[in-house]
Protein backbone atom coordinates (compact mmCIF):
# COMPACT_ATOMS: atom_id res chain seq x y z
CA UNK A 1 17.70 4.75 3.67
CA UNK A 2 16.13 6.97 0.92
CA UNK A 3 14.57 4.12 -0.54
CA UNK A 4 13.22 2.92 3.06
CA UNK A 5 9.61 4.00 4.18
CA UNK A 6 9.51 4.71 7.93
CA UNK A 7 6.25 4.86 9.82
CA UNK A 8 5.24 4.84 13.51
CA UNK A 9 3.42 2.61 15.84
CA UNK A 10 1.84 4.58 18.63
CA UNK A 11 0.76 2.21 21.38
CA UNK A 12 -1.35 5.43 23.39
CA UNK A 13 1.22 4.86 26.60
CA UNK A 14 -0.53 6.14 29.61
CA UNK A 15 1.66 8.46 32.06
CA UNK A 16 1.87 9.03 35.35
CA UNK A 17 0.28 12.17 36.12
CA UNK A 18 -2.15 11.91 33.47
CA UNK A 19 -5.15 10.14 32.00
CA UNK A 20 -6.15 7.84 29.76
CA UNK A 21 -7.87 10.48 27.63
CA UNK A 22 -4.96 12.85 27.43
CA UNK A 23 -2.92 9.57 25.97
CA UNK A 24 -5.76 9.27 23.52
CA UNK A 25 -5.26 12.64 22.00
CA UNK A 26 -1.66 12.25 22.26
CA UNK A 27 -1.77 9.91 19.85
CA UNK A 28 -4.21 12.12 17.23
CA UNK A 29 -1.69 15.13 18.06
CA UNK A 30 1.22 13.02 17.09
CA UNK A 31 -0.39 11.95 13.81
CA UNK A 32 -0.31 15.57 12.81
CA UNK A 33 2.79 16.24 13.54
CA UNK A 34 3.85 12.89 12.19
CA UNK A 35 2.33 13.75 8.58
CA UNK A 36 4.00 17.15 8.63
CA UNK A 37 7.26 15.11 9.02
CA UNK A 38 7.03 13.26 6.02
CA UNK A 39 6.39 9.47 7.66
CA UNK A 40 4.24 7.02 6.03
CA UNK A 41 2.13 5.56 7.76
CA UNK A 42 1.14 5.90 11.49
CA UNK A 43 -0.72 2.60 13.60
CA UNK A 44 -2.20 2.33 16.80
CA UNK A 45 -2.71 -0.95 18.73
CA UNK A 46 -4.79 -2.94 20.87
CA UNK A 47 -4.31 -3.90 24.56
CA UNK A 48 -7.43 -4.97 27.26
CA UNK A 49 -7.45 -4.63 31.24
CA UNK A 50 -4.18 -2.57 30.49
CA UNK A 51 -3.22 0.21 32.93
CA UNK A 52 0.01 1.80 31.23
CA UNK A 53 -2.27 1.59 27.19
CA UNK A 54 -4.84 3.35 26.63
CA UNK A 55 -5.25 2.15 23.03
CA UNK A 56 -7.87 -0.41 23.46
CA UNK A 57 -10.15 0.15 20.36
CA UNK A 58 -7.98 0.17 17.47
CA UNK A 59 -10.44 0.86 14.50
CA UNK A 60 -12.15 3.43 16.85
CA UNK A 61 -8.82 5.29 17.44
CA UNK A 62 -7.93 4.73 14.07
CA UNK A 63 -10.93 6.68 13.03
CA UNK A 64 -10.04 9.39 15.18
CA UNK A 65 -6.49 9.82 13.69
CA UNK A 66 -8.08 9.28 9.62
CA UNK A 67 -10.34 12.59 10.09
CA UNK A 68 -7.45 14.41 12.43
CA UNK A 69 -5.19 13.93 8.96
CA UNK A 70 -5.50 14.40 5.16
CA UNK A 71 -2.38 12.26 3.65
CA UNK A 72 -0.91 9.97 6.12
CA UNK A 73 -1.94 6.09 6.29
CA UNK A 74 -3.51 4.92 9.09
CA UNK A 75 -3.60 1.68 10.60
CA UNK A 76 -3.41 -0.65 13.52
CA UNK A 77 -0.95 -2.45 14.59
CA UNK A 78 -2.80 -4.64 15.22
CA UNK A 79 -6.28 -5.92 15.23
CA UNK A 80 -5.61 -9.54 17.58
CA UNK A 81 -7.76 -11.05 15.13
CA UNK A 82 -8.06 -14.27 17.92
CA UNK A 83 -10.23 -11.44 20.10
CA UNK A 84 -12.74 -11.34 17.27
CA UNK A 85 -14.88 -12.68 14.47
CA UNK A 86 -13.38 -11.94 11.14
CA UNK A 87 -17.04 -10.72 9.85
CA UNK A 88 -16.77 -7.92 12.13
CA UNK A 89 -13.36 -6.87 11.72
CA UNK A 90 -14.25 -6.97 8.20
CA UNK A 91 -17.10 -5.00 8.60
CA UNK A 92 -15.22 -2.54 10.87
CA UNK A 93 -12.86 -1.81 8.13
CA UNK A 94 -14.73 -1.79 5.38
CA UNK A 95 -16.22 1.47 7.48
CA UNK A 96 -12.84 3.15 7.44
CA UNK A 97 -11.70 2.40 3.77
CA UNK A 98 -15.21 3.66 3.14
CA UNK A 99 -14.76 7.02 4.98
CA UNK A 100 -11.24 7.16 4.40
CA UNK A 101 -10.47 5.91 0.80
CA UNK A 102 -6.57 5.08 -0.57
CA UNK A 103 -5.37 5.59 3.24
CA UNK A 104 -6.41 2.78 5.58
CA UNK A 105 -4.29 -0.53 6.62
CA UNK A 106 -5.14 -3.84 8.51
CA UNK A 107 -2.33 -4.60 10.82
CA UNK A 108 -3.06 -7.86 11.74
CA UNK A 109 -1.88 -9.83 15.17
CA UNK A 110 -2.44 -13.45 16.52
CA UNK A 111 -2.19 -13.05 20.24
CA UNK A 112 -5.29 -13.02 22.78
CA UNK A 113 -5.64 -11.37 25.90
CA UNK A 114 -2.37 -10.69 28.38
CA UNK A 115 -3.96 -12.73 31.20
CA UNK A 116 -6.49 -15.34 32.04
CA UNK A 117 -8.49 -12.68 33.69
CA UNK A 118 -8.89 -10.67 29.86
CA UNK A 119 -8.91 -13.95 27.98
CA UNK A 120 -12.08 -14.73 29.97
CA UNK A 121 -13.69 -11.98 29.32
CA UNK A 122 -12.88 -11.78 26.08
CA UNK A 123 -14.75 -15.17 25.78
CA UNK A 124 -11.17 -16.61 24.67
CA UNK A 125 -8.42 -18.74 25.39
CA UNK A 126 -4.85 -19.09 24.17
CA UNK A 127 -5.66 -21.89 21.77
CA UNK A 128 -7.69 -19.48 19.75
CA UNK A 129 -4.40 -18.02 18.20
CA UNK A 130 -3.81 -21.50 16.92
CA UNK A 131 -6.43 -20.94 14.76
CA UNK A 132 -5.36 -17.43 13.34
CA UNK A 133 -3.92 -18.86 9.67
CA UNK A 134 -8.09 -19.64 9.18
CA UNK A 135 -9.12 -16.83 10.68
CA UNK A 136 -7.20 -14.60 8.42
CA UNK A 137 -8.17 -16.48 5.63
CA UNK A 138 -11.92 -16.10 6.33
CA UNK A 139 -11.35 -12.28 7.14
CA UNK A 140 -9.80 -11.81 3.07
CA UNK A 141 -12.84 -13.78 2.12
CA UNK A 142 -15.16 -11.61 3.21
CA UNK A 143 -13.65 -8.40 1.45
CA UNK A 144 -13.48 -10.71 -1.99
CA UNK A 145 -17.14 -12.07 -1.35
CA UNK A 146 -16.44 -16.17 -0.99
CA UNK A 147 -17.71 -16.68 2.53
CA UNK A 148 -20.20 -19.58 2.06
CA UNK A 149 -22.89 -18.30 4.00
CA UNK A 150 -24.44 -16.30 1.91
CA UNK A 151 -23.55 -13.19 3.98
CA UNK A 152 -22.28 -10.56 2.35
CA UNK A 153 -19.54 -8.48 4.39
CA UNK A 154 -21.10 -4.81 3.97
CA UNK A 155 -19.58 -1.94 3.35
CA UNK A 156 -16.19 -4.29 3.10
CA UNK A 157 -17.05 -6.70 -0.18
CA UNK A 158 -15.30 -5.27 -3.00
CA UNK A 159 -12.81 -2.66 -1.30
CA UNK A 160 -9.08 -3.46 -0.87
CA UNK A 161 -7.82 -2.77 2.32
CA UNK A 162 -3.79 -3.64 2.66
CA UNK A 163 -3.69 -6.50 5.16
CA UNK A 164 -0.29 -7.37 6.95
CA UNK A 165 0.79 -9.77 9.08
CA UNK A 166 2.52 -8.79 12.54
CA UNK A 167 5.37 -11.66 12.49
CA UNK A 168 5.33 -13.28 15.96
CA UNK A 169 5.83 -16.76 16.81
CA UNK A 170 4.63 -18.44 13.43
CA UNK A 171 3.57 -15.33 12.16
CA UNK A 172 6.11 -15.10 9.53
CA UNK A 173 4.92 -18.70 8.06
CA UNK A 174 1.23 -17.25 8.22
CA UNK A 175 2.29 -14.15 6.43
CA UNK A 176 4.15 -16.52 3.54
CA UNK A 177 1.25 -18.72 3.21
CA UNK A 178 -0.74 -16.11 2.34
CA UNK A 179 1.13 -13.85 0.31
CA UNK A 180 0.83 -10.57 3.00
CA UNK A 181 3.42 -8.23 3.81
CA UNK A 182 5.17 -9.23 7.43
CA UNK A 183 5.96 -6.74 10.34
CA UNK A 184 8.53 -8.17 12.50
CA UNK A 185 10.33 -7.05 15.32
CA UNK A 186 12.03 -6.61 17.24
CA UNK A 187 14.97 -4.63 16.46
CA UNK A 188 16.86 -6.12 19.76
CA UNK A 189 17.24 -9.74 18.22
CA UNK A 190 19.01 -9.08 15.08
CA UNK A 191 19.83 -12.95 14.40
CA UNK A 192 16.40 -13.83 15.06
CA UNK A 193 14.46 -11.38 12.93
CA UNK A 194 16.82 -12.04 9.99
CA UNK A 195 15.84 -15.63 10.81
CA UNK A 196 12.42 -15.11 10.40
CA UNK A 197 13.16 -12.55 7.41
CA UNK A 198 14.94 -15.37 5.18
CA UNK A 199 12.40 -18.19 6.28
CA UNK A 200 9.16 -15.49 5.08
CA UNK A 201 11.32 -14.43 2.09
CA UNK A 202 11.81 -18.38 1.17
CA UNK A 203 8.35 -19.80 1.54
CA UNK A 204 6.27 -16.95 0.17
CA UNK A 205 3.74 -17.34 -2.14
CA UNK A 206 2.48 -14.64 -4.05
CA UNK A 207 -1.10 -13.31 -3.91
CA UNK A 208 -3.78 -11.12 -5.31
CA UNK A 209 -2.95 -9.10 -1.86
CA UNK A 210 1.20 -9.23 -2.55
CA UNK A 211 3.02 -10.43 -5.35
CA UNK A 212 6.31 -10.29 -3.66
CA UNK A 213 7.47 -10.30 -0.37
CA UNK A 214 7.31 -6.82 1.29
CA UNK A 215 9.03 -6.66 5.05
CA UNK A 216 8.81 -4.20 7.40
CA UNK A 217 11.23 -4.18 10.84
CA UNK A 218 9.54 -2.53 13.93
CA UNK A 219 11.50 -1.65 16.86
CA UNK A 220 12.34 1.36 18.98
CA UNK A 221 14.81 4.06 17.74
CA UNK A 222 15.57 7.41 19.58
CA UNK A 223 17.30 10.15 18.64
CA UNK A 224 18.59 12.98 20.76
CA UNK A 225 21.56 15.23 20.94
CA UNK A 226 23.78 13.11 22.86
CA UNK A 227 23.86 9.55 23.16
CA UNK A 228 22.87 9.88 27.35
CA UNK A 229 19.83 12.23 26.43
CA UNK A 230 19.05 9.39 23.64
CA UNK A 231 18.72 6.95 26.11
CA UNK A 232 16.96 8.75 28.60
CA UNK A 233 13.86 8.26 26.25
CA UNK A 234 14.24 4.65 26.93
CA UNK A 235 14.00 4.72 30.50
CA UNK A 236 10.39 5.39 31.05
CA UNK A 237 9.61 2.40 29.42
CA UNK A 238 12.30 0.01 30.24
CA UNK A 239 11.30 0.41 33.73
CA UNK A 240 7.81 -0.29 33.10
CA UNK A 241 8.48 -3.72 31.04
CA UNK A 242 10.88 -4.47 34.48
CA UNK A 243 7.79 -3.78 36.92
CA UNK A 244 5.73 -5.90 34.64
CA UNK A 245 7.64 -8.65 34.73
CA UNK A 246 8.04 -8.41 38.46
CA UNK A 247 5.05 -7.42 39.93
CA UNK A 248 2.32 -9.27 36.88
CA UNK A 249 1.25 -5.73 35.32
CA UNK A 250 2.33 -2.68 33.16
CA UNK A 251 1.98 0.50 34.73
CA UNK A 252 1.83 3.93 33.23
CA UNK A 253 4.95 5.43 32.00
CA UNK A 254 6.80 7.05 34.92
CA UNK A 255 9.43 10.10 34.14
CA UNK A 256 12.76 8.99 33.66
CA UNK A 257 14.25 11.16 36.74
CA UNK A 258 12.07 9.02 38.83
CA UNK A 259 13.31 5.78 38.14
CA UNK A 260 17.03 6.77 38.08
CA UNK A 261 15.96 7.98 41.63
CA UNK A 262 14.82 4.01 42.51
CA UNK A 263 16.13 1.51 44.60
CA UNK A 264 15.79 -1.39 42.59
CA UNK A 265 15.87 -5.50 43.56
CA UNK A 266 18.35 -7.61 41.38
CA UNK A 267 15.79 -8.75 40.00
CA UNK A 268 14.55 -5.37 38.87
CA UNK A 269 17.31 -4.13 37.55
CA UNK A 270 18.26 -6.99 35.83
CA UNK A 271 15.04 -6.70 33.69
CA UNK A 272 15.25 -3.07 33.45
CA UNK A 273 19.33 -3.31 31.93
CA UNK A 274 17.70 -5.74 29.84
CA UNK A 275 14.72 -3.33 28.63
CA UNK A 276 17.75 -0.88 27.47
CA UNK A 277 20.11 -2.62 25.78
CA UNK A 278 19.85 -3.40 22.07
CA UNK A 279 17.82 -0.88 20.59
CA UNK A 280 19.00 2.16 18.06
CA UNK A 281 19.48 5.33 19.80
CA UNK A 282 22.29 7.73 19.78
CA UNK A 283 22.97 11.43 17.72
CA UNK A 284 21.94 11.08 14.34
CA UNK A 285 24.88 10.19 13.33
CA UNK A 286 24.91 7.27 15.13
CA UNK A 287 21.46 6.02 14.57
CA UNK A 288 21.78 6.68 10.62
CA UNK A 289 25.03 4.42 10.72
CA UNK A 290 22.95 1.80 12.66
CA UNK A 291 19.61 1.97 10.74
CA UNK A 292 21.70 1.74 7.36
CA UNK A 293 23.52 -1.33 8.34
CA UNK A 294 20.16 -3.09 9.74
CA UNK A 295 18.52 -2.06 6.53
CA UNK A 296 21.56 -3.50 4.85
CA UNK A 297 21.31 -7.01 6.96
CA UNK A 298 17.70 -7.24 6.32
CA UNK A 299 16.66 -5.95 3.50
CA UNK A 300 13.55 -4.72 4.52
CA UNK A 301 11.30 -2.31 2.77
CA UNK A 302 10.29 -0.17 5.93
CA UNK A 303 11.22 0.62 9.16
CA UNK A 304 7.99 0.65 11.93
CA UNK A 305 9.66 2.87 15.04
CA UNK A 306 7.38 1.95 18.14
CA UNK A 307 9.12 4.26 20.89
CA UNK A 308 7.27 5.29 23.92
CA UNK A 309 8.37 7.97 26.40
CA UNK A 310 7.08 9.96 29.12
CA UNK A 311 7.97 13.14 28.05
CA UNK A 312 6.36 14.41 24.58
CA UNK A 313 8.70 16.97 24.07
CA UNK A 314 12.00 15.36 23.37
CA UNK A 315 9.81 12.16 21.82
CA UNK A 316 8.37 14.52 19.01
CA UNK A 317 12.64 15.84 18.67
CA UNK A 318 13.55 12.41 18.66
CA UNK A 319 10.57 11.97 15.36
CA UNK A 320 11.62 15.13 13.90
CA UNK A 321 15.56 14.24 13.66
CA UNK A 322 14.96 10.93 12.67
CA UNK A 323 12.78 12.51 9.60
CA UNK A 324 15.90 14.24 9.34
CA UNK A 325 18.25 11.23 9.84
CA UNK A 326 15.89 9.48 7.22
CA UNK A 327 15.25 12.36 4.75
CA UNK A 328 11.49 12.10 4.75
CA UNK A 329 9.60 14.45 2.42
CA UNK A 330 5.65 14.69 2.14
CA UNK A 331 4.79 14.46 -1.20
């Protein structure tokens, strides 16, 4: 692990009990705290017509976290390049390299909008992401100045901002093709993410943007002092991926006493069993042995931790013993 990076996706998880603003300055407070810990990079994401995600402006929030912090990356994870045109996602981060030089990255994603509802306001539809290999390509254009029409992507042409591809679906081809870096997840599917690992490894072709394959694993890990106060953490939003699936939309994170408290369907709590199993969380001893061996199996260059909880307390002790676990130092 001391040769791993780790970093953090923070998806701004709405609570019950609180607003979408306090979620939004959860995530800038967790940045600090995050750089203090030694982790490398920190990304936000972007969801629309979400209840339980705040996060819905990634290069805004972004910008928000870049001026909170002085040596952290910052990132998204991702832009759903489908939801827009490249010029302006260009443009957009051109702005933060500009303001934030050395220290900004351009998580890439290929999905569109949850539900028809979004993807018609959006002005999309789910063939869009078909087109996301072109899209991509035309976004690199316009930081190397080779878009044809004679528009020049402003303040972007020139800079180098470190794309990377989030690996879903045909992601991992995508990412090959065009010589990026690949975040893939999740952690739960072991056999399937090495899968997609040895098929990105395989077919890559170097690039002025990579010249050799650089993969980074993304899942949720937990740490706590015992294994049950470990998996507490999980709770919150295992119960919210079981509600989604059941009732058609993601709530805000509810506290984990709560839904121990429910009465829940078969259906329910099949989901929810589901939404804990398979991820890495235990004492540190136990996560260390299980994020060395998955580091082992795949290789991978960095580990992107994406847990959500409702309580910020024991999720900030969960980051702060897996800097331990992970020996992070700023330097």
């Amino acid at each position: 692990m001391e040769a791993t990076r780790f970093s953090v996706l923070d998806r701004s998880r709405t609570r019950e009990g609180h607003d979408a603003a306090e979620a939004l300055r959860d995530t800038v407070r967790l940045a600090r705290e995050l750089e203090a810990l030694g982790y490398h990079r920190i990304w936000v994401s972007e969801h629309h017509g979400v209840p339980g995600v705040a996060g819905s402006a990634p290069t805004v929030l972004a910008a928000a976290v870049a001026a909170a912090t002085s040596a952290i990356r910052v990132g998204t994870g991702g832009v759903m390049l489908p939801n827009h045109q490249p010029l302006v996602v260009a443009e957009q981060f051109g702005v933060l390299e500009s303001l934030f030089p050395g220290r900004v990255d351009m998580g890439l994603g290929r999905s569109v909008g949850f539900t028809d509802g979004v993807r018609r306001a959006l002005g999309r539809d789910k063939d869009d992401a078909e087109d996301f290999a072109a899209q991509l390509d035309e976004l690199l254009g316009w930081f190397r100045g080779t878009s044809r029409t004679g528009v020049h992507a402003r303040p972007a042409e020139g800079l180098t901002v470190p794309p990377f591809v989030l690996a879903m679906g045909e992601g991992a081809t995508v990412a090959a093709r065009a010589g990026l870096p690949m975040v893939i997840g999740d952690l739960r599917n072991r056999d399937k993410m090495r899968r997609g690992i040895d098929h990105y490894r395989e077919t890559f072709r170097p690039s002025p943007w990579a010249r050799e394959p650089y993969v980074v694993i993304s899942g949720t890990v937990a740490v706590a002092d015992t294994p049950e106060n470990a998996r507490r953490l999980l709770v919150p939003e295992a119960w919210s991926m079981a509600y989604s699936r059941t009732h058609g939309t993601f709530p805000p994170l509810p506290p984990a006493e709560r839904v121990e408290a429910l009465t829940m369907t078969a259906k329910e709590r099949g989901f929810y069993e589901s939404g804990l199993a398979g991820h890495i969380a235990g004492t540190e001893e136990q996560v260390a042995h299980e994020l060395e061996t998955v580091i082992k199996e795949t290789g991978a260059q960095e580990v992107l931790v994406t847990t959500s909880t409702y309580e910020r307390g024991p999720l900030l002790d969960s980051y702060r013993r897996l800097a331990a676990v992970a020996g992070l130092t700023r330097a």
